mmCIF file of C-alpha atoms in Angstrom:
data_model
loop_
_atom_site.group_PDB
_atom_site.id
_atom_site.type_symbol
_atom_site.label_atom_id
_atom_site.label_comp_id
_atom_site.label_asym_id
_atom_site.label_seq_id
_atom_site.Cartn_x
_atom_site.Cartn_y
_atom_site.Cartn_z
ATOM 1 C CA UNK A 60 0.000 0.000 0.000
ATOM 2 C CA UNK A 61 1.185 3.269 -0.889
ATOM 3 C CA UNK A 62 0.680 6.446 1.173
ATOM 4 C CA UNK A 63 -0.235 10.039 0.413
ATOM 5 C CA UNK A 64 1.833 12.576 1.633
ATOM 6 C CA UNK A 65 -0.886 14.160 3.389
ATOM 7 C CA UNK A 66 -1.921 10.371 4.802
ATOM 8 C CA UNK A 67 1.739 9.876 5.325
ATOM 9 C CA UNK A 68 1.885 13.769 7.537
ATOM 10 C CA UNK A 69 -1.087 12.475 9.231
ATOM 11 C CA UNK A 70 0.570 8.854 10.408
ATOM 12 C CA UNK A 71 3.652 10.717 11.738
ATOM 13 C CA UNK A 72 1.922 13.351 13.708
ATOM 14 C CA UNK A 73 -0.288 10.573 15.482
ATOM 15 C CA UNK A 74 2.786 8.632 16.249
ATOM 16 C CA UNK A 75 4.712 11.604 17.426
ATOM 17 C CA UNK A 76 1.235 12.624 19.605
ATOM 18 C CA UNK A 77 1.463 9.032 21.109
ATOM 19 C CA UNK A 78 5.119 9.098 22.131
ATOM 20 C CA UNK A 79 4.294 12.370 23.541
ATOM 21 C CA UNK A 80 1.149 11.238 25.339
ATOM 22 C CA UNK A 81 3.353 8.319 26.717
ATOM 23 C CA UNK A 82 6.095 11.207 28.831
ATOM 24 C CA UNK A 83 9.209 10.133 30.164
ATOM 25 C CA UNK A 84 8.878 9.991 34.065
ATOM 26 C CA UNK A 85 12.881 11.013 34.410
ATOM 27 C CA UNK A 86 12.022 14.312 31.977
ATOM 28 C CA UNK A 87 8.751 15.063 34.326
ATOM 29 C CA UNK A 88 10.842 14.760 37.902
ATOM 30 C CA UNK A 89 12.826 17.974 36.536
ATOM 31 C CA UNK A 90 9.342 19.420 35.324
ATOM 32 C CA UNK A 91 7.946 18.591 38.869
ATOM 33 C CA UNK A 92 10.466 21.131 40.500
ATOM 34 C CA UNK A 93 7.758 23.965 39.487
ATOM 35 C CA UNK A 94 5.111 22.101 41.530
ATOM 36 C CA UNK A 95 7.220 21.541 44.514
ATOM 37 C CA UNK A 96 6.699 24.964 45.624
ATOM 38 C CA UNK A 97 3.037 23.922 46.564
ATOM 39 C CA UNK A 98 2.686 20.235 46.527
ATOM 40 C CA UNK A 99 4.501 17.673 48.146
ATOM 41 C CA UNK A 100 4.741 13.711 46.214
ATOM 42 C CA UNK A 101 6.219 10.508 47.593
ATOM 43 C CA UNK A 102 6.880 8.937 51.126
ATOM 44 C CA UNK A 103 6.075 11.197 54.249
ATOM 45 C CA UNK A 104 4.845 13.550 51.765
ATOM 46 C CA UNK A 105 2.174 16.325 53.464
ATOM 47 C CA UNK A 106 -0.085 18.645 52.245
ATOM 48 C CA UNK A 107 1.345 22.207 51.619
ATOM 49 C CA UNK A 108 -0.640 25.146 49.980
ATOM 50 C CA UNK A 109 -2.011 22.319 47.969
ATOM 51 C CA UNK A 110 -2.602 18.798 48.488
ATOM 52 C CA UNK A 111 -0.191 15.698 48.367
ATOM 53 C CA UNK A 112 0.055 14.258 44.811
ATOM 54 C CA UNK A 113 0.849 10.592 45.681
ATOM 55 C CA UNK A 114 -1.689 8.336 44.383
ATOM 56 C CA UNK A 115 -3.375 11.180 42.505
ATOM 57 C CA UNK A 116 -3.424 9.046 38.963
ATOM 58 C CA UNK A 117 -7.116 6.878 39.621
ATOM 59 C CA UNK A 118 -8.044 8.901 42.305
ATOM 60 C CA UNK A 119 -11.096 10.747 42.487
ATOM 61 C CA UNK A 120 -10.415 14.253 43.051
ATOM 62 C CA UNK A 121 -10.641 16.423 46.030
ATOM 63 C CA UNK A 122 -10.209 13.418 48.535
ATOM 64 C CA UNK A 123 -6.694 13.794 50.734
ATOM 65 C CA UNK A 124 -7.839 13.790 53.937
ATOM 66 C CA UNK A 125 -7.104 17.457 55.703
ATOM 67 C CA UNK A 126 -6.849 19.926 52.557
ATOM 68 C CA UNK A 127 -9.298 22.014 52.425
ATOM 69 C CA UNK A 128 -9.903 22.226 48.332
ATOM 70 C CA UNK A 129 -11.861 25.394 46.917
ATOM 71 C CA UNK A 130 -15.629 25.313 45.812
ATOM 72 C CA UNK A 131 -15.146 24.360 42.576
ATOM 73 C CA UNK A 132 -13.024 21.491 43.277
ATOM 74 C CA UNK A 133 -15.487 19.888 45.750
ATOM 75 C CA UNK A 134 -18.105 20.519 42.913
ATOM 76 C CA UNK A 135 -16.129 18.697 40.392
ATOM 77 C CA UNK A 136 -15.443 15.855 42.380
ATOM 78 C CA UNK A 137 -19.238 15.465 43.578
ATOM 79 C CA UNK A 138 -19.954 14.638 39.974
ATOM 80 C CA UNK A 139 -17.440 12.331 39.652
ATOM 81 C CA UNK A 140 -14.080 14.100 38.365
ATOM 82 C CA UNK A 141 -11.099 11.708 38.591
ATOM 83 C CA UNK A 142 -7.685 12.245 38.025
ATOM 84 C CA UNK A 143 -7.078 9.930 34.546
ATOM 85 C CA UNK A 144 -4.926 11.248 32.616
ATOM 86 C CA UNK A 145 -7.189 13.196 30.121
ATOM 87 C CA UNK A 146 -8.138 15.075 33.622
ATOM 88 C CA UNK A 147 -4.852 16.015 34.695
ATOM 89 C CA UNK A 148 -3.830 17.152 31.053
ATOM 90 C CA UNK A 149 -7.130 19.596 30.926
ATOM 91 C CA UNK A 150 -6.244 20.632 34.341
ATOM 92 C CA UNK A 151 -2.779 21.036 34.305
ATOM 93 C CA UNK A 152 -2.251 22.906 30.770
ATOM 94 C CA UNK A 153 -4.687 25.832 31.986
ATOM 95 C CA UNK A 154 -6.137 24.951 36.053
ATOM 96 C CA UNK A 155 -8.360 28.274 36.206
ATOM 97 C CA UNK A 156 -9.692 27.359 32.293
ATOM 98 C CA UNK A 157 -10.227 24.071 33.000
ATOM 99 C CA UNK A 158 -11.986 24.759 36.847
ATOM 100 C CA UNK A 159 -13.254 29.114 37.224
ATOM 101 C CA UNK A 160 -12.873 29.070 40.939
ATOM 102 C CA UNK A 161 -10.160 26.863 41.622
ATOM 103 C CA UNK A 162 -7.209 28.022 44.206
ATOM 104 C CA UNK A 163 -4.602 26.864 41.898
ATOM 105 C CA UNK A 164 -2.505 29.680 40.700
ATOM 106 C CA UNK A 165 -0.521 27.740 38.921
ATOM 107 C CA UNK A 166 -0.787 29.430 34.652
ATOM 108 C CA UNK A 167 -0.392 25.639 33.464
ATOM 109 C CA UNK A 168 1.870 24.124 31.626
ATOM 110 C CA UNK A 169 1.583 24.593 27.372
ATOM 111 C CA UNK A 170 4.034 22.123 26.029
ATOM 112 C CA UNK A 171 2.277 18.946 25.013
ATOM 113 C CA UNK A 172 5.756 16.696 25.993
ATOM 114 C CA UNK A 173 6.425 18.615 29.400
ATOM 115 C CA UNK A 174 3.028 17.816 30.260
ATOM 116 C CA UNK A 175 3.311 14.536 29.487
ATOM 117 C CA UNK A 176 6.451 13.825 31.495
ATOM 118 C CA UNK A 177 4.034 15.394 34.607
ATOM 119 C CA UNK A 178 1.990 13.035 34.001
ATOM 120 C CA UNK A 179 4.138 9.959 33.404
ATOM 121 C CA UNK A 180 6.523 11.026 36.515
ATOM 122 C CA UNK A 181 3.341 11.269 38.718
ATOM 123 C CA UNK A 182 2.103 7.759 37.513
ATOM 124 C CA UNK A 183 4.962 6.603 39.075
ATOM 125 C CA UNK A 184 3.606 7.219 42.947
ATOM 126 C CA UNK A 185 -0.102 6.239 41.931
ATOM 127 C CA UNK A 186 0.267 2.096 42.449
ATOM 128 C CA UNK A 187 2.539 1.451 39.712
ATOM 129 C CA UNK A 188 -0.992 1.571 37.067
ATOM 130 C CA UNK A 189 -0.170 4.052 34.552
ATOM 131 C CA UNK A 190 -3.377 4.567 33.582
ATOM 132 C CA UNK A 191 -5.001 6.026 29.864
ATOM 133 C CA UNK A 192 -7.787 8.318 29.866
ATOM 134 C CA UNK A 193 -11.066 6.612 29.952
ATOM 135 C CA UNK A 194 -9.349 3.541 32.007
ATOM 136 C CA UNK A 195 -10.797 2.294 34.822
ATOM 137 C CA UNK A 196 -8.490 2.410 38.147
ATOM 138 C CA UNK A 197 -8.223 -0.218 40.793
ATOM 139 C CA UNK A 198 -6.424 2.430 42.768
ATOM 140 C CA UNK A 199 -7.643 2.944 46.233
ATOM 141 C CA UNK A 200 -9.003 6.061 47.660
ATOM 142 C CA UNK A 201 -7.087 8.283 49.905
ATOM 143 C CA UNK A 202 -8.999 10.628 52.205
#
């Protein structure tokens, strides 16, 4: 089978988007440094101006025990938001687009690959599941 150029274009850029979608967990532990000023990830981690992010991959939002989580966020997770991955990539690349009324201050992050490395380095500390958007999670609930 031959392909187009355009068909061709089209292959490439959904392979590239997949590689990308996958993140490199090393990569997104050096991204993670502009999170650490308000959360905290890993063993003996506590909540700081916002909540601990182990486990956060599966887990239905606004659930660590202790933080008190704005308005919106309480809203979102009484219908059901959980932290897959398509979740945390709407969140993260624009919080106060993706939630009005959310404390995060945080602008977001706009590169598709840093983003992805978040997300790959924080499926790390979330029961070793990395999970796809739209999977289901047999990760347990904290809070």
């Amino acid at each position: 089978m031959r392909l187009t150029p355009l068909l061709a274009g089209a292959l490439a850029l959904g392979t590239a988007h997949a590689a990308a979608a996958q993140g490199d967990p090393a990569a997104g532990e050096k991204a993670f440094r502009k999170c650490l000023a308000c959360h905290q990830i890993g063993e003996g981690a506590t909540s700081k101006t916002g909540p601990v992010l182990t486990g956060v991959v599966g887990r239905p939002a606004a659930t660590v025990e202790g933080f008190a989580y704005s308005k919106a966020m309480a809203e979102a997770a009484e219908g059901g938001l959980v932290w897959d991955h398509a979740a945390l990539e709407d969140f993260l690349s624009n919080p106060r687009k993706a939630m009005p009324g959310t404390k995060m201050a945080f602008p977001g992050i706009r590169k598709p690959e840093e983003l992805a490395d978040i997300i790959a380095y924080l499926d790390t500390f979330s029961d070793g599941a990395v999970q796809e958007a739209g999977e289901a999670s047999d990760a347990p609930v904290e809070g």
